[in-house]
Amino acid sequence: MKSLESLPRELDRREFLGLCAGAVVGSGGIASGLEEVDDFPDPATGPGEGWSMVVFPDTQNYAKFAKNQANFKLMTRWVADHVGAWNLKLGLHVGDFVEQNDIAVGGGRGWGDQNSAEQWASAKRAMSVLDGVLPVVCATGNHDYGERNAEDRRTRFNNHFGLTDNPLVCDGQGGGIWRESPPNVRGARTLENAAYVVDVPGKRKLLVISLEWGPRKAVVDWARELLTRPEFSGHLGLLLVHSYMHDDNRREGQRDRPGNPHHYGTGKGGDTHDGEDLWKALVQPSKQIKLVISGHVMGRHVGYRVDTNTRGTEVHQMLFNAQGLGGGSDEKGNGGDGWLRLITFLPDGQSIQVRTFSPLRLAQGKDPWLRGPGHAFRIRLGSRE
């Protein structure tokens, strides 16, 4: 795969699209390239066709500073108010709800002024706006574990995001999109790892599998077995995991770089999976998984590639993050400029439009769309098989 690392951070349109034509070629696959989206609908009315999902990037920089916390709630409020206009069927959060999972005082020195209890409470306040309004699937990130950064697998996530908190996820009576969860590291069945089925317009249901930070072997084995079950064989599969690929379009593990799950305390002993591990063990052998969505990585904050699975069909893999935008990750920043990713599935069942939108910038009277390569593009799913 062609590397983007040696290129400047800001690429013009022709450069980026030319690179993607080579970068998205997978082993045995055919590059589909990236066709840029140049139509941006009125945010209040939506695209007027198809159905959409919304992706929240890493949101720890909203949580760790008191001044930024309202910005995250503004984002979820906009989503709640526009479920109908955008025909939203699902929300996704790529993980890193907080900067530090278990500290008694704010991190200081650009690491925030909120302790962990305050950070988790702010994340819950924002996300609870969507309870009963939109089902949301969450991954967990490295900062959601340990004391500060995945030193171990203790987490406060489960204290704030319970199985039945959002009745559209699970109402405790058989309703909701949740289907099952394997035991976490402490033997509890939580939303750290889960499978969901979403009824969406079209002929196929959507099967979403969310995995914990640096998934353990037992979790990957569970997901792989689940994908072999007949009841899920005809579904469109989506994998949500915090760490999977870099902003140079390579998967984690294709070369050694900081941020790989193997480099953290949770990776000691080898019971963890990076992006390349997940590709080989779970994604490539699966006939259902056609989309992989992750966060974690800064730099350009975005990445995209296509590879062919063992059946010869394309798997679209994308990175979306925004935590360093809006002034940076320290006290000068606003948390991430309010950016969301809106992914619209068109009525033909194969065409997808990807756009990046900011309710915060809309409220500030600024252009709410992040335009250009990597932020607004079209992709096309392959055949049903």
CSV table of C-alpha atoms in Angstrom, one decimal:
chain,number,residue,atom,x,y,z
A,1,MET,CA,0.0,0.0,0.0
A,2,LYS,CA,1.3,3.4,-0.9
A,3,SER,CA,2.4,5.5,2.1
A,4,LEU,CA,1.1,9.0,2.7
A,5,GLU,CA,3.5,9.7,5.6
A,6,SER,CA,6.0,11.6,3.6
A,7,LEU,CA,3.4,14.0,2.2
A,8,PRO,CA,2.5,17.4,3.7
A,9,ARG,CA,-0.4,17.4,6.2
A,10,GLU,CA,-2.6,19.4,3.8
A,11,LEU,CA,-3.2,17.8,0.4
A,12,ASP,CA,-5.0,19.4,-2.4
A,13,ARG,CA,-8.0,17.6,-3.9
A,14,ARG,CA,-6.2,16.1,-6.9
A,15,GLU,CA,-3.2,14.9,-4.8
A,16,PHE,CA,-5.4,13.2,-2.3
A,17,LEU,CA,-7.7,11.4,-4.8
A,18,GLY,CA,-4.7,10.3,-6.8
A,19,LEU,CA,-3.1,8.8,-3.8
A,20,CYS,CA,-6.3,7.1,-2.7
A,21,ALA,CA,-6.5,5.4,-6.1
A,22,GLY,CA,-3.4,3.6,-5.2
A,23,ALA,CA,-3.7,3.5,-1.4
A,24,VAL,CA,-7.0,1.7,-1.3
A,25,VAL,CA,-5.8,-1.3,-3.3
A,26,GLY,CA,-5.9,-4.3,-1.1
A,27,SER,CA,-4.3,-7.7,-1.6
A,28,GLY,CA,-6.2,-9.3,-4.5
A,29,GLY,CA,-8.6,-6.4,-4.6
A,30,ILE,CA,-9.5,-3.6,-7.0
A,31,ALA,CA,-9.3,0.0,-6.0
A,32,SER,CA,-12.6,1.8,-6.0
A,33,GLY,CA,-11.0,5.2,-5.3
A,34,LEU,CA,-12.8,8.0,-3.5
A,35,GLU,CA,-15.3,10.1,-5.3
A,36,GLU,CA,-15.6,13.4,-3.5
A,37,VAL,CA,-19.0,14.6,-2.3
A,38,ASP,CA,-19.7,18.1,-3.4
A,39,ASP,CA,-23.3,18.5,-2.4
A,40,PHE,CA,-24.0,19.6,1.2
A,41,PRO,CA,-27.7,19.7,2.2
A,42,ASP,CA,-29.3,22.1,4.5
A,43,PRO,CA,-28.5,20.5,7.9
A,44,ALA,CA,-32.1,21.2,9.1
A,45,THR,CA,-33.7,19.2,6.3
A,46,GLY,CA,-31.1,16.5,5.5
A,47,PRO,CA,-30.3,14.8,2.2
A,48,GLY,CA,-33.9,13.9,1.4
A,49,GLU,CA,-33.2,10.3,0.5
A,50,GLY,CA,-31.9,7.1,2.1
A,51,TRP,CA,-31.1,6.6,5.8
A,52,SER,CA,-28.2,7.7,7.8
A,53,MET,CA,-26.0,6.9,10.8
A,54,VAL,CA,-24.0,9.4,12.8
A,55,VAL,CA,-20.4,8.7,14.2
A,56,PHE,CA,-19.0,10.4,17.2
A,57,PRO,CA,-15.2,10.7,17.2
A,58,ASP,CA,-13.0,10.5,20.3
A,59,THR,CA,-14.7,12.9,22.7
A,60,GLN,CA,-12.2,13.0,25.7
A,61,ASN,CA,-11.2,16.6,25.1
A,62,TYR,CA,-14.8,17.7,25.7
A,63,ALA,CA,-14.9,15.8,29.0
A,64,LYS,CA,-11.5,16.8,30.4
A,65,PHE,CA,-12.1,20.6,30.4
A,66,ALA,CA,-15.2,22.0,32.1
A,67,LYS,CA,-15.4,24.8,29.5
A,68,ASN,CA,-15.8,22.2,26.7
A,69,GLN,CA,-18.4,19.9,28.2
A,70,ALA,CA,-21.3,21.8,26.9
A,71,ASN,CA,-20.0,21.5,23.3
A,72,PHE,CA,-20.4,17.7,23.4
A,73,LYS,CA,-24.0,18.0,24.7
A,74,LEU,CA,-24.7,20.5,21.9
A,75,MET,CA,-23.6,17.8,19.5
A,76,THR,CA,-25.9,15.1,20.9
A,77,ARG,CA,-28.8,17.6,21.2
A,78,TRP,CA,-28.4,18.4,17.5
A,79,VAL,CA,-28.5,14.7,16.6
A,80,ALA,CA,-31.6,14.2,18.8
A,81,ASP,CA,-33.4,17.1,17.1
A,82,HIS,CA,-32.6,15.9,13.6
A,83,VAL,CA,-33.3,12.1,13.8
A,84,GLY,CA,-36.3,12.6,11.5
A,85,ALA,CA,-34.7,15.1,9.1
A,86,TRP,CA,-31.7,12.8,8.4
A,87,ASN,CA,-33.7,9.5,8.9
A,88,LEU,CA,-31.1,8.5,11.5
A,89,LYS,CA,-31.2,4.8,12.4
A,90,LEU,CA,-28.1,4.5,14.5
A,91,GLY,CA,-25.3,6.3,16.3
A,92,LEU,CA,-21.8,5.1,16.8
A,93,HIS,CA,-19.1,6.3,19.3
A,94,VAL,CA,-15.5,5.2,18.5
A,95,GLY,CA,-14.4,5.4,22.2
A,96,ASP,CA,-12.3,7.5,24.5
A,97,PHE,CA,-15.1,9.1,26.3
A,98,VAL,CA,-12.7,10.5,28.9
A,99,GLU,CA,-9.0,11.5,29.1
A,100,GLN,CA,-8.3,9.6,32.3
A,101,ASN,CA,-10.4,6.8,33.6
A,102,ASP,CA,-9.5,6.9,37.3
A,103,ILE,CA,-7.8,10.0,38.6
A,104,ALA,CA,-8.9,12.0,41.7
A,105,VAL,CA,-7.9,15.4,40.5
A,106,GLY,CA,-7.7,17.1,37.1
A,107,GLY,CA,-4.7,16.0,34.9
A,108,GLY,CA,-3.2,19.5,34.7
A,109,ARG,CA,-0.6,20.7,32.1
A,110,GLY,CA,-3.0,20.5,29.2
A,111,TRP,CA,-4.4,17.2,30.4
A,112,GLY,CA,-7.6,18.8,31.7
A,113,ASP,CA,-9.1,20.3,34.8
A,114,GLN,CA,-11.7,17.6,35.6
A,115,ASN,CA,-11.2,14.5,37.6
A,116,SER,CA,-12.4,11.2,36.3
A,117,ALA,CA,-15.8,11.2,38.1
A,118,GLU,CA,-16.5,14.6,36.5
A,119,GLN,CA,-15.4,13.5,33.1
A,120,TRP,CA,-17.5,10.4,33.1
A,121,ALA,CA,-20.5,12.3,34.4
A,122,SER,CA,-20.2,14.9,31.6
A,123,ALA,CA,-19.9,12.1,28.9
A,124,LYS,CA,-23.0,10.5,30.4
A,125,ARG,CA,-24.9,13.8,30.4
A,126,ALA,CA,-24.2,14.3,26.8
A,127,MET,CA,-24.9,10.7,25.6
A,128,SER,CA,-28.1,10.4,27.7
A,129,VAL,CA,-29.7,13.0,25.5
A,130,LEU,CA,-30.1,10.2,22.9
A,131,ASP,CA,-31.6,7.7,25.3
A,132,GLY,CA,-35.0,6.7,23.9
A,133,VAL,CA,-34.4,8.8,20.8
A,134,LEU,CA,-31.6,7.0,18.9
A,135,PRO,CA,-29.9,3.7,19.5
A,136,VAL,CA,-26.1,4.2,20.0
A,137,VAL,CA,-23.4,1.6,19.8
A,138,CYS,CA,-20.2,2.4,21.7
A,139,ALA,CA,-16.7,1.1,21.5
A,140,THR,CA,-14.2,1.7,24.4
A,141,GLY,CA,-10.9,3.4,24.0
A,142,ASN,CA,-7.5,3.3,25.7
A,143,HIS,CA,-8.2,6.3,27.9
A,144,ASP,CA,-11.4,4.6,29.1
A,145,TYR,CA,-9.2,2.0,30.9
A,146,GLY,CA,-6.6,2.0,33.7
A,147,GLU,CA,-5.7,5.1,35.6
A,148,ARG,CA,-4.9,7.3,32.7
A,149,ASN,CA,-4.1,5.3,29.6
A,150,ALA,CA,-4.9,1.6,29.5
A,151,GLU,CA,-2.4,0.6,32.2
A,152,ASP,CA,-4.8,-2.3,32.9
A,153,ARG,CA,-8.4,-3.2,32.1
A,154,ARG,CA,-10.3,-1.6,34.9
A,155,THR,CA,-12.9,0.8,33.6
A,156,ARG,CA,-15.7,3.1,34.8
A,157,PHE,CA,-17.4,2.8,31.4
A,158,ASN,CA,-19.8,0.1,32.8
A,159,ASN,CA,-20.8,2.3,35.7
A,160,HIS,CA,-22.1,5.0,33.3
A,161,PHE,CA,-23.2,3.1,30.2
A,162,GLY,CA,-25.4,0.2,31.3
A,163,LEU,CA,-27.1,-2.4,29.1
A,164,THR,CA,-30.6,-1.0,29.6
A,165,ASP,CA,-29.8,2.7,29.9
A,166,ASN,CA,-31.0,3.4,26.4
A,167,PRO,CA,-34.2,1.4,25.8
A,168,LEU,CA,-33.6,1.5,22.1
A,169,VAL,CA,-30.4,-0.5,22.7
A,170,CYS,CA,-32.0,-2.8,25.2
A,171,ASP,CA,-35.2,-2.4,27.2
A,172,GLY,CA,-34.6,-5.4,29.4
A,173,GLN,CA,-37.7,-7.1,27.9
A,174,GLY,CA,-36.4,-8.3,24.6
A,175,GLY,CA,-36.7,-5.0,22.8
A,176,GLY,CA,-33.9,-3.0,21.3
A,177,ILE,CA,-31.1,-3.6,18.9
A,178,TRP,CA,-28.8,-5.5,21.3
A,179,ARG,CA,-28.5,-9.2,20.8
A,180,GLU,CA,-25.7,-10.5,23.1
A,181,SER,CA,-22.4,-9.7,24.8
A,182,PRO,CA,-19.6,-12.1,25.8
A,183,PRO,CA,-18.1,-11.8,29.3
A,184,ASN,CA,-15.7,-9.0,29.8
A,185,VAL,CA,-12.4,-9.5,31.6
A,186,ARG,CA,-14.2,-9.7,34.9
A,187,GLY,CA,-16.8,-12.1,33.7
A,188,ALA,CA,-19.6,-9.6,33.4
A,189,ARG,CA,-21.7,-9.1,30.2
A,190,THR,CA,-21.5,-5.4,29.4
A,191,LEU,CA,-21.5,-3.1,26.4
A,192,GLU,CA,-17.7,-3.3,26.1
A,193,ASN,CA,-18.3,-6.0,23.6
A,194,ALA,CA,-21.6,-6.6,21.9
A,195,ALA,CA,-23.6,-7.6,18.8
A,196,TYR,CA,-26.5,-5.6,17.6
A,197,VAL,CA,-29.1,-6.0,14.8
A,198,VAL,CA,-30.6,-2.9,13.3
A,199,ASP,CA,-33.6,-2.9,11.0
A,200,VAL,CA,-32.8,-0.4,8.2
A,201,PRO,CA,-34.5,0.3,4.9
A,202,GLY,CA,-33.7,-2.1,2.2
A,203,LYS,CA,-33.3,-5.9,1.9
A,204,ARG,CA,-30.6,-6.4,4.5
A,205,LYS,CA,-30.5,-5.9,8.2
A,206,LEU,CA,-27.4,-4.3,9.7
A,207,LEU,CA,-25.3,-6.4,12.0
A,208,VAL,CA,-23.0,-4.3,14.2
A,209,ILE,CA,-20.2,-5.8,16.3
A,210,SER,CA,-18.5,-3.5,18.8
A,211,LEU,CA,-15.3,-4.5,20.5
A,212,GLU,CA,-13.3,-3.4,23.5
A,213,TRP,CA,-10.0,-1.5,23.3
A,214,GLY,CA,-7.3,-3.9,22.2
A,215,PRO,CA,-9.7,-6.9,22.0
A,216,ARG,CA,-8.7,-10.0,23.8
A,217,LYS,CA,-8.6,-13.4,22.0
A,218,ALA,CA,-11.7,-14.6,23.8
A,219,VAL,CA,-13.6,-11.6,22.4
A,220,VAL,CA,-12.4,-12.1,18.9
A,221,ASP,CA,-13.2,-15.8,19.0
A,222,TRP,CA,-16.8,-14.9,20.2
A,223,ALA,CA,-17.2,-12.4,17.3
A,224,ARG,CA,-15.9,-14.9,14.7
A,225,GLU,CA,-18.2,-17.6,15.9
A,226,LEU,CA,-21.2,-15.2,15.9
A,227,LEU,CA,-20.6,-14.4,12.3
A,228,THR,CA,-20.9,-18.1,11.3
A,229,ARG,CA,-24.5,-18.4,12.7
A,230,PRO,CA,-27.2,-18.8,10.0
A,231,GLU,CA,-29.4,-16.1,11.5
A,232,PHE,CA,-26.8,-13.5,10.6
A,233,SER,CA,-25.6,-14.9,7.3
A,234,GLY,CA,-27.5,-12.4,5.1
A,235,HIS,CA,-26.8,-9.3,7.2
A,236,LEU,CA,-24.6,-6.4,6.3
A,237,GLY,CA,-21.8,-6.4,8.8
A,238,LEU,CA,-20.1,-3.4,10.5
A,239,LEU,CA,-17.2,-3.6,12.9
A,240,LEU,CA,-16.7,-0.8,15.4
A,241,VAL,CA,-13.5,-0.7,17.3
A,242,HIS,CA,-11.4,2.1,18.8
A,243,SER,CA,-8.0,1.3,17.3
A,244,TYR,CA,-7.7,-0.2,13.8
A,245,MET,CA,-5.9,2.1,11.3
A,246,HIS,CA,-3.6,5.1,10.9
A,247,ASP,CA,-4.0,8.3,9.1
A,248,ASP,CA,-1.5,7.0,6.4
A,249,ASN,CA,-4.2,4.4,5.5
A,250,ARG,CA,-2.3,1.5,6.9
A,251,ARG,CA,-3.8,-0.7,9.5
A,252,GLU,CA,-2.3,-0.8,13.0
A,253,GLY,CA,0.4,-3.4,13.0
A,254,GLN,CA,1.4,-3.1,9.3
A,255,ARG,CA,4.3,-1.2,10.6
A,256,ASP,CA,5.4,-0.2,14.1
A,257,ARG,CA,4.0,3.1,15.3
A,258,PRO,CA,3.0,4.6,18.6
A,259,GLY,CA,-0.6,3.9,19.6
A,260,ASN,CA,-0.6,0.2,18.8
A,261,PRO,CA,-2.6,-1.7,21.5
A,262,HIS,CA,0.4,-4.1,21.9
A,263,HIS,CA,2.4,-1.1,23.4
A,264,TYR,CA,0.0,-0.5,26.3
A,265,GLY,CA,-0.3,-2.2,29.7
A,266,THR,CA,-3.4,-4.0,28.5
A,267,GLY,CA,-1.3,-5.6,25.8
A,268,LYS,CA,1.3,-7.1,28.1
A,269,GLY,CA,1.3,-10.9,27.6
A,270,GLY,CA,0.1,-10.6,24.1
A,271,ASP,CA,-3.6,-11.0,24.7
A,272,THR,CA,-4.7,-8.1,22.5
A,273,HIS,CA,-5.4,-7.4,18.8
A,274,ASP,CA,-4.3,-4.4,16.7
A,275,GLY,CA,-5.8,-3.6,13.3
A,276,GLU,CA,-3.8,-6.1,11.3
A,277,ASP,CA,-4.5,-8.8,13.9
A,278,LEU,CA,-8.3,-8.1,13.6
A,279,TRP,CA,-8.1,-8.0,9.8
A,280,LYS,CA,-6.5,-11.5,9.7
A,281,ALA,CA,-8.5,-13.1,12.5
A,282,LEU,CA,-12.0,-11.6,12.0
A,283,VAL,CA,-12.6,-9.2,9.1
A,284,GLN,CA,-10.9,-10.9,6.2
A,285,PRO,CA,-12.5,-14.3,6.8
A,286,SER,CA,-16.0,-12.9,7.3
A,287,LYS,CA,-18.5,-12.7,4.4
A,288,GLN,CA,-20.7,-10.1,6.2
A,289,ILE,CA,-18.3,-7.4,7.4
A,290,LYS,CA,-18.1,-4.7,4.7
A,291,LEU,CA,-17.5,-1.7,6.9
A,292,VAL,CA,-14.9,-1.1,9.7
A,293,ILE,CA,-15.0,2.2,11.6
A,294,SER,CA,-12.4,3.3,14.1
A,295,GLY,CA,-10.9,6.4,15.9
A,296,HIS,CA,-7.9,6.8,18.2
A,297,VAL,CA,-5.4,8.4,15.7
A,298,MET,CA,-4.7,12.1,15.4
A,299,GLY,CA,-2.4,13.6,12.7
A,300,ARG,CA,-4.8,14.0,9.8
A,301,HIS,CA,-7.5,12.5,11.9
A,302,VAL,CA,-8.9,10.5,8.9
A,303,GLY,CA,-8.0,7.5,6.9
A,304,TYR,CA,-9.5,5.1,4.4
A,305,ARG,CA,-8.7,1.9,2.6
A,306,VAL,CA,-10.4,-1.0,0.8
A,307,ASP,CA,-9.2,-4.6,0.9
A,308,THR,CA,-10.8,-7.7,-0.5
A,309,ASN,CA,-11.9,-10.4,1.9
A,310,THR,CA,-11.4,-14.1,1.4
A,311,ARG,CA,-14.5,-14.2,-0.8
A,312,GLY,CA,-13.1,-11.4,-3.0
A,313,THR,CA,-15.5,-8.7,-2.0
A,314,GLU,CA,-14.5,-5.3,-0.8
A,315,VAL,CA,-14.2,-4.2,2.8
A,316,HIS,CA,-14.3,-0.4,3.4
A,317,GLN,CA,-12.2,0.6,6.4
A,318,MET,CA,-12.3,4.2,7.7
A,319,LEU,CA,-10.7,6.2,10.5
A,320,PHE,CA,-12.6,9.2,11.9
A,321,ASN,CA,-11.4,11.3,14.7
A,322,ALA,CA,-11.5,15.0,15.5
A,323,GLN,CA,-10.0,15.4,19.0
A,324,GLY,CA,-7.2,17.7,18.0
A,325,LEU,CA,-9.3,20.0,15.8
A,326,GLY,CA,-10.8,23.2,17.1
A,327,GLY,CA,-7.6,24.6,18.6
A,328,GLY,CA,-5.8,21.5,19.8
A,329,SER,CA,-6.0,19.0,22.6
A,330,ASP,CA,-4.9,21.3,25.4
A,331,GLU,CA,-6.7,24.2,27.2
A,332,LYS,CA,-6.7,26.3,24.0
A,333,GLY,CA,-8.9,23.9,22.2
A,334,ASN,CA,-12.7,23.6,22.2
A,335,GLY,CA,-12.8,19.8,22.4
A,336,GLY,CA,-12.8,18.9,18.7
A,337,ASP,CA,-14.7,21.7,16.9
A,338,GLY,CA,-18.0,19.7,17.2
A,339,TRP,CA,-17.3,17.5,14.2
A,340,LEU,CA,-19.5,14.5,13.5
A,341,ARG,CA,-19.5,12.1,10.6
A,342,LEU,CA,-22.8,11.6,8.9
A,343,ILE,CA,-23.0,8.4,6.7
A,344,THR,CA,-25.9,8.2,4.4
A,345,PHE,CA,-27.0,4.9,2.7
A,346,LEU,CA,-28.8,5.6,-0.5
A,347,PRO,CA,-31.9,3.7,-1.6
A,348,ASP,CA,-30.0,1.5,-4.1
A,349,GLY,CA,-28.6,-0.4,-1.1
A,350,GLN,CA,-25.0,0.0,-2.3
A,351,SER,CA,-24.1,3.7,-2.5
A,352,ILE,CA,-22.9,5.5,0.6
A,353,GLN,CA,-22.3,9.2,1.1
A,354,VAL,CA,-19.9,10.3,3.8
A,355,ARG,CA,-20.0,13.8,5.2
A,356,THR,CA,-18.4,15.6,8.1
A,357,PHE,CA,-20.6,18.1,10.0
A,358,SER,CA,-20.3,20.4,13.0
A,359,PRO,CA,-23.3,21.5,15.0
A,360,LEU,CA,-20.9,23.7,17.0
A,361,ARG,CA,-19.7,25.6,14.0
A,362,LEU,CA,-23.3,25.9,12.8
A,363,ALA,CA,-24.3,27.5,16.1
A,364,GLN,CA,-21.3,29.9,15.7
A,365,GLY,CA,-22.4,31.0,12.3
A,366,LYS,CA,-19.5,29.3,10.6
A,367,ASP,CA,-19.4,26.8,7.7
A,368,PRO,CA,-20.6,23.6,9.4
A,369,TRP,CA,-19.2,21.3,6.7
A,370,LEU,CA,-15.6,19.9,6.6
A,371,ARG,CA,-15.1,19.8,2.8
A,372,GLY,CA,-12.6,18.2,0.6
A,373,PRO,CA,-10.8,14.8,0.3
A,374,GLY,CA,-11.0,12.5,3.3
A,375,HIS,CA,-14.0,14.3,4.8
A,376,ALA,CA,-16.7,14.2,2.2
A,377,PHE,CA,-16.8,11.3,-0.3
A,378,ARG,CA,-18.8,8.5,-1.8
A,379,ILE,CA,-18.2,4.7,-1.6
A,380,ARG,CA,-20.0,1.8,-3.1
A,381,LEU,CA,-20.6,-1.5,-1.3
A,382,GLY,CA,-20.0,-4.7,-3.3
A,383,SER,CA,-22.4,-7.5,-3.9
A,384,ARG,CA,-24.5,-9.2,-1.1
A,385,GLU,CA,-21.9,-11.9,-0.9
